[in-house]
Short mmCIF file of C-alpha atoms in Angstrom, two decimals:
data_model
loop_
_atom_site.label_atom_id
_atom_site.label_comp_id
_atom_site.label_asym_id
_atom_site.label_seq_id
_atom_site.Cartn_x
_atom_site.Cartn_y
_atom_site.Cartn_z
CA UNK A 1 80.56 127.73 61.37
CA UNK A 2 80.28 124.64 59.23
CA UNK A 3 84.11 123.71 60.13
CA UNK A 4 83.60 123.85 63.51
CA UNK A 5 80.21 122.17 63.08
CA UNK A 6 82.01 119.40 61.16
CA UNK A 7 84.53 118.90 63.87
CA UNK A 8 82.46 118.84 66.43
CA UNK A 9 80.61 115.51 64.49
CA UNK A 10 83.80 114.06 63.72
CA UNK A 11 84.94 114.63 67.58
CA UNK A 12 81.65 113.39 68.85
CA UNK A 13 82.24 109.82 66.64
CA UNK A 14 85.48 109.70 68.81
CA UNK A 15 84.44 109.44 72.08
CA UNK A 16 87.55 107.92 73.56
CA UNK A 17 89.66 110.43 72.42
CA UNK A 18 91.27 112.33 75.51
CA UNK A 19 90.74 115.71 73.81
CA UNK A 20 86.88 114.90 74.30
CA UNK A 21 87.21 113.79 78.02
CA UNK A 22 85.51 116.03 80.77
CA UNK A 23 85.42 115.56 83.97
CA UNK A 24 83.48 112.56 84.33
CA UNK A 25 85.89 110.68 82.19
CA UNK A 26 89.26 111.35 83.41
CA UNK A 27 87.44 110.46 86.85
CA UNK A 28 86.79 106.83 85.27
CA UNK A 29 90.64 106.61 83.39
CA UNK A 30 92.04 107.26 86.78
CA UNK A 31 89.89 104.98 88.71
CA UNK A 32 90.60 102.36 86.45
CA UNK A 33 94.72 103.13 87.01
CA UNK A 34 94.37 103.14 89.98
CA UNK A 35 92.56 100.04 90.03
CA UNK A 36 95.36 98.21 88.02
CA UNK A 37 97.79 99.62 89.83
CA UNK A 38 96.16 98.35 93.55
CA UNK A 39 95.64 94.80 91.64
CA UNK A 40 99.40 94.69 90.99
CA UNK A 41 100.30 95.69 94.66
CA UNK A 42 97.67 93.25 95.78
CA UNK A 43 99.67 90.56 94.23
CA UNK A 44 102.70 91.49 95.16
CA UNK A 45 102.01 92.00 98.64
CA UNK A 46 100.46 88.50 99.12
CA UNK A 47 103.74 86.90 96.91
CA UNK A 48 105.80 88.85 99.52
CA UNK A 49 104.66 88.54 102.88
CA UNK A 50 103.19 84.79 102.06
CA UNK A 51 106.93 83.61 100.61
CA UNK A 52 108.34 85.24 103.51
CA UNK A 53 106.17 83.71 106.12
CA UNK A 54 106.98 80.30 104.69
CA UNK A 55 110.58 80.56 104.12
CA UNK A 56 112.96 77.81 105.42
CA UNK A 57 114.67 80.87 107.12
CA UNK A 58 113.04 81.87 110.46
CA UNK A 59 113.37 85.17 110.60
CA UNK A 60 112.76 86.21 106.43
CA UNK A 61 109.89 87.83 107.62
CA UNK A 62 111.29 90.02 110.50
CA UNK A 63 113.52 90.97 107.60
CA UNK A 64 111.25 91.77 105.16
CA UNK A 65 109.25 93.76 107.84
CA UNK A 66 112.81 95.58 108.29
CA UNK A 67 113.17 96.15 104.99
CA UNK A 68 109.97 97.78 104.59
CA UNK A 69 110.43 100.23 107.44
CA UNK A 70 112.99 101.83 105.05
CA UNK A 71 112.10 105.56 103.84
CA UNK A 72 111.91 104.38 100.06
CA UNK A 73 109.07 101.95 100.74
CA UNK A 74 107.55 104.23 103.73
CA UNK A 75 107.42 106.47 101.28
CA UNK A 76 105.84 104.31 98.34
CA UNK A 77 102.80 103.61 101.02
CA UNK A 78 102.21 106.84 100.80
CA UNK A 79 101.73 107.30 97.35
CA UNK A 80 99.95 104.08 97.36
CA UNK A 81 97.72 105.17 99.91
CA UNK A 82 96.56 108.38 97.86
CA UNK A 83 95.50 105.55 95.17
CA UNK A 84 93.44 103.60 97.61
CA UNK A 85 91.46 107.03 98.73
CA UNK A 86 90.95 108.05 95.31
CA UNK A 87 90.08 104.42 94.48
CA UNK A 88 87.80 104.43 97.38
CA UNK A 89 85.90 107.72 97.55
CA UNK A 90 85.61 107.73 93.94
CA UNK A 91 84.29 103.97 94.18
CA UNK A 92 81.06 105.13 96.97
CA UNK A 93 80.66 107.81 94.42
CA UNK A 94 79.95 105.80 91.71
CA UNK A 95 78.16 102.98 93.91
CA UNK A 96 75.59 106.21 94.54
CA UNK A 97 75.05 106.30 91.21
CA UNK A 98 74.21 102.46 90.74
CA UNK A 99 71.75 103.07 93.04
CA UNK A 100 70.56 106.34 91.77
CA UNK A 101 71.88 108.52 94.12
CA UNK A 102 72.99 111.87 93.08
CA UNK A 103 73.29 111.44 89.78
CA UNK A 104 72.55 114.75 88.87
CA UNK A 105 75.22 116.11 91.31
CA UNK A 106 77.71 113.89 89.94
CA UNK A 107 79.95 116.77 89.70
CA UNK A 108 79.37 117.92 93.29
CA UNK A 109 79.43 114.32 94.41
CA UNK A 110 83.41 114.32 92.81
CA UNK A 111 84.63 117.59 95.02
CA UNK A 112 82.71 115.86 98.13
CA UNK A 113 84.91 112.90 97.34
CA UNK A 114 87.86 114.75 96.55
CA UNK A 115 87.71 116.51 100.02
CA UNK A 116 87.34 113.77 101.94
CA UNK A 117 90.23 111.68 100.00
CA UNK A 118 92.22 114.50 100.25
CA UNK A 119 91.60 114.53 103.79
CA UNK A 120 92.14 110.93 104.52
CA UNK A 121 95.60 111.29 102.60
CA UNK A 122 96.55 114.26 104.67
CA UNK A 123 95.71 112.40 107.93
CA UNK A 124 97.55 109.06 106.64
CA UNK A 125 100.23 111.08 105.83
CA UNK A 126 100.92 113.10 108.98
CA UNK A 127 101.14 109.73 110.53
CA UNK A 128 103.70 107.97 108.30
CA UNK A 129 105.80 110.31 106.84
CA UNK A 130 107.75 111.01 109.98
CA UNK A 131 108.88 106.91 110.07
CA UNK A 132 110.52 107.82 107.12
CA UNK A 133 112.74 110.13 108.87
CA UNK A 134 113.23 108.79 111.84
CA UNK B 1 75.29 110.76 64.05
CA UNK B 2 75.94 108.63 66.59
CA UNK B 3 73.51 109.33 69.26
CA UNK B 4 71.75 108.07 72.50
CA UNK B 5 69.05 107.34 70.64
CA UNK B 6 69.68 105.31 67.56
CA UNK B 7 73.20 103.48 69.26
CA UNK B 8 72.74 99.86 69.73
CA UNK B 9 73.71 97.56 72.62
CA UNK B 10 76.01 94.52 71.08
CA UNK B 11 74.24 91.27 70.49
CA UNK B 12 74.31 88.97 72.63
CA UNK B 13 76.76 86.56 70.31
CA UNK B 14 79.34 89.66 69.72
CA UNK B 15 79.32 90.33 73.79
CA UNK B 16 80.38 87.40 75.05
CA UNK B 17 79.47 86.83 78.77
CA UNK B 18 81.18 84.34 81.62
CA UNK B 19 77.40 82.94 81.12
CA UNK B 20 76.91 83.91 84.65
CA UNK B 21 74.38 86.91 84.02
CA UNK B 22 75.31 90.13 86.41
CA UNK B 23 76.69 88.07 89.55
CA UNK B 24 80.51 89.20 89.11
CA UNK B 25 79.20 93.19 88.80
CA UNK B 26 77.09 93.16 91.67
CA UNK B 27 79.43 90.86 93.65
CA UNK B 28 81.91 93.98 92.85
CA UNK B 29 79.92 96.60 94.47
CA UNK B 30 79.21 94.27 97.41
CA UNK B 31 82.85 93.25 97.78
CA UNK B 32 83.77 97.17 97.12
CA UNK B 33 81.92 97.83 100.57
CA UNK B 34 83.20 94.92 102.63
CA UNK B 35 86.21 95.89 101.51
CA UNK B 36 86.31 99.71 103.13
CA UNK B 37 85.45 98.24 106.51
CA UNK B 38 88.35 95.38 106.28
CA UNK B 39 90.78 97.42 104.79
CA UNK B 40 90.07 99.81 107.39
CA UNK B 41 90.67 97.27 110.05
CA UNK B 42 93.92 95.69 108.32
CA UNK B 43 95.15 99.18 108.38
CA UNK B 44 94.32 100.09 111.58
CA UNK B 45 95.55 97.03 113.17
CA UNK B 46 98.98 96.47 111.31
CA UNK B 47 100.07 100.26 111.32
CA UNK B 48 98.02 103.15 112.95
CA UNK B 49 96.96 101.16 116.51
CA UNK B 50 100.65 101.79 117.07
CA UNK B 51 102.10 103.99 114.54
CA UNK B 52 105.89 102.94 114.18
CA UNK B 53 105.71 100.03 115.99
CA UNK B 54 107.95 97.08 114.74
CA UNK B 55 106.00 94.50 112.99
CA UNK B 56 107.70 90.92 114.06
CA UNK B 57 106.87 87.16 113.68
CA UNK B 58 106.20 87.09 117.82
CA UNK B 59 104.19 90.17 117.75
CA UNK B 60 101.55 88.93 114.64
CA UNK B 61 101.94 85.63 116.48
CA UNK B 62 100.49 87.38 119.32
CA UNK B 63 97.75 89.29 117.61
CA UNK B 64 96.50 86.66 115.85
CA UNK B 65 95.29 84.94 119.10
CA UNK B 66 92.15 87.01 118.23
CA UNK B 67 90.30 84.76 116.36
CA UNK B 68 87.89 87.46 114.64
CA UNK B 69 91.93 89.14 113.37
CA UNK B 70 92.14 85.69 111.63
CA UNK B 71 88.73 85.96 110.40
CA UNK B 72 89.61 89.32 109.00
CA UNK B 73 92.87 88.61 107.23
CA UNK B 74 91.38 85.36 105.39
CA UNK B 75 87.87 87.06 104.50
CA UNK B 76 89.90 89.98 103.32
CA UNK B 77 92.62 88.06 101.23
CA UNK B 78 89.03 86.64 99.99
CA UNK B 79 87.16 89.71 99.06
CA UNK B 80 90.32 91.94 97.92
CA UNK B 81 91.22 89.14 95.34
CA UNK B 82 87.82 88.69 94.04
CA UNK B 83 87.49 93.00 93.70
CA UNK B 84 90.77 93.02 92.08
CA UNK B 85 90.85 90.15 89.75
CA UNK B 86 87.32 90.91 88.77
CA UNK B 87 88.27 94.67 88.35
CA UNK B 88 91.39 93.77 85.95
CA UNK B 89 89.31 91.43 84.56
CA UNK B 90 86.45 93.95 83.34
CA UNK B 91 89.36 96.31 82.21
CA UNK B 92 90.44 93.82 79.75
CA UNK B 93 86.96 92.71 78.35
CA UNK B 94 86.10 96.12 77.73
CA UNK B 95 88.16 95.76 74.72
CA UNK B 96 85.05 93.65 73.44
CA UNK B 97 87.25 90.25 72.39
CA UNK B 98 86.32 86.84 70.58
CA UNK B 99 84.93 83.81 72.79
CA UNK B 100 87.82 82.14 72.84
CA UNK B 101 90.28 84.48 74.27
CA UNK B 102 87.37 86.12 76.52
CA UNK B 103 87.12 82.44 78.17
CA UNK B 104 90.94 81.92 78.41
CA UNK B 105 91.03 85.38 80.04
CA UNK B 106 88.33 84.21 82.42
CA UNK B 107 90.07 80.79 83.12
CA UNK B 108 93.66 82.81 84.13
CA UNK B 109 91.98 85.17 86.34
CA UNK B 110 90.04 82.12 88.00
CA UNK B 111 92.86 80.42 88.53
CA UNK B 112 95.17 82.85 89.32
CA UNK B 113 92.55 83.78 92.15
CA UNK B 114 92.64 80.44 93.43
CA UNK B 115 96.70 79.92 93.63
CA UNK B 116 96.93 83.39 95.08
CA UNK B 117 94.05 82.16 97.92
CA UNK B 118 95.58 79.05 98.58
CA UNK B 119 99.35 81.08 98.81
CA UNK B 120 98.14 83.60 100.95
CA UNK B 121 95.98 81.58 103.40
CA UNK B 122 98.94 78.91 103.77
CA UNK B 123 100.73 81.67 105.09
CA UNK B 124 98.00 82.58 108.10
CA UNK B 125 98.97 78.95 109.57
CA UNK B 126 102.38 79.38 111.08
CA UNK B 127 101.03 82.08 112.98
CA UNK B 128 97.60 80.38 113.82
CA UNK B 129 98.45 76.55 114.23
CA UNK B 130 102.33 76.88 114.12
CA UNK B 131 102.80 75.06 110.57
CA UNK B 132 102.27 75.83 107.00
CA UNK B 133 100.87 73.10 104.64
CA UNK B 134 103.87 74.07 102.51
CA UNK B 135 106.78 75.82 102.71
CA UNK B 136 108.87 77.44 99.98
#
């Protein structure tokens, strides 16, 4: 008993361990990825589309509009889009909680948002999916 | 034992702040909400209106007659920048760093908001008054 009463001291002086994450905290890792990740295609996507619109070359964005019709990048939207649900639903969850909303359902409020991201994705999905094999 | 109870905020001096109090967080949570309603519009509008339809200069031309579409690009180029840059911004000052590099990290992301404004509303004008202020 005193081992495990010692480890559990040293483990709660470690908070940002991943061995000591519940729920709650691989909720807040992965919005946070997510996050970076959307800031990067953010940029991206203005640099793009911006450079393309103001090309010498009339029709460089027709062609980048082409280019992103292909299955790779069809694709990638899709995987991008699961971010953006997470990002989002996971976001009004935590909004509630700024204004002291649920807090004590926190872990309830996750599967609500889970549900509904995962039913946003599927819906997103059903529509775009089929471009990529068309 | 580090506990609830006895931990500590950081002073004021070892937090350094942008000095602008709690604007950028609650500008965060407002932008977070604007942002659901414009990104559901962009989305709507540029891919599930009329799923597999091909996007072209002409057709965006076209679309953009509506002024409140224009509206809704620029305000959302806007507001997604801020929630972004902010966002990458707070991931980085979590890491609780000196004055000096927490104001050059404040200074990029300022600046990088403002080229990346500038770049992406430059690019609404061919499509809205038929020329860019610059091209590439």
């Amino acid at each position: 008993m005193y081992k495990s009463a010692q480890r559990r001291e040293r483990n709660l002086n470690t908070p940002l361990w991943p061995g000591n994450y519940r729920l709650g905290m691989w909720m807040w890792l992965l919005h946070r990825v997510t996050g970076l990740i959307l800031v990067l295609y953010l940029l991206v996507h203005i640099f793009v589309i911006s450079s393309s619109v103001v090309a010498k070359d009339g029709k460089a964005f027709n062609d980048v509009m082409e280019l992103f019709r292909s299955p790779a990048f069809i694709i990638g939207e899709v995987l991008l889009m699961a971010a953006v649900f997470y990002h989002t639903t996971n976001g009004i969850r935590i909004l509630l909680f700024d204004l002291g909303i649920g807090v004590r359902h926190q872990k309830g409020l996750f599967w609500a948002a889970m549900v509904v991201a995962v039913g946003a994705w599927i819906a997103g999905a059903y529509f775009l999916v089929p471009l990529a094999f068309k | 034992m580090a506990t609830l109870e006895n931990a500590k905020p950081a002073s004021a001096a070892a937090r350094p702040s942008a000095g602008v109090g709690s604007w950028p967080w609650v500008i965060q949570r407002l932008s977070a909400v604007l942002l659901i309603v414009f990104l559901g519009v962009h989305w709507w509008i540029s891919h599930f209106a009329s799923v597999g339809e091909e996007i072209t200069f002409i057709g965006v031309t076209d679309r953009l007659k509506e002024a409140i579409l224009v509206f809704v690009d620029g305000g959302m180029l806007l507001i997604a920048l801020y929630h972004a840059l902010n966002g990458a911004r707070n991931v980085i000052l979590d890491f609780t760093l000196g004055r000096r590099t927490t104001f050059v990290i404040n200074a990029f992301f300022i600046i990088l908001g403002i080229v990346a404004f500038i770049y992406g509303l430059n690019a609404l004008l061919p499509f809205t008054t038929g020329t860019a202020l610059f091209y590439r």
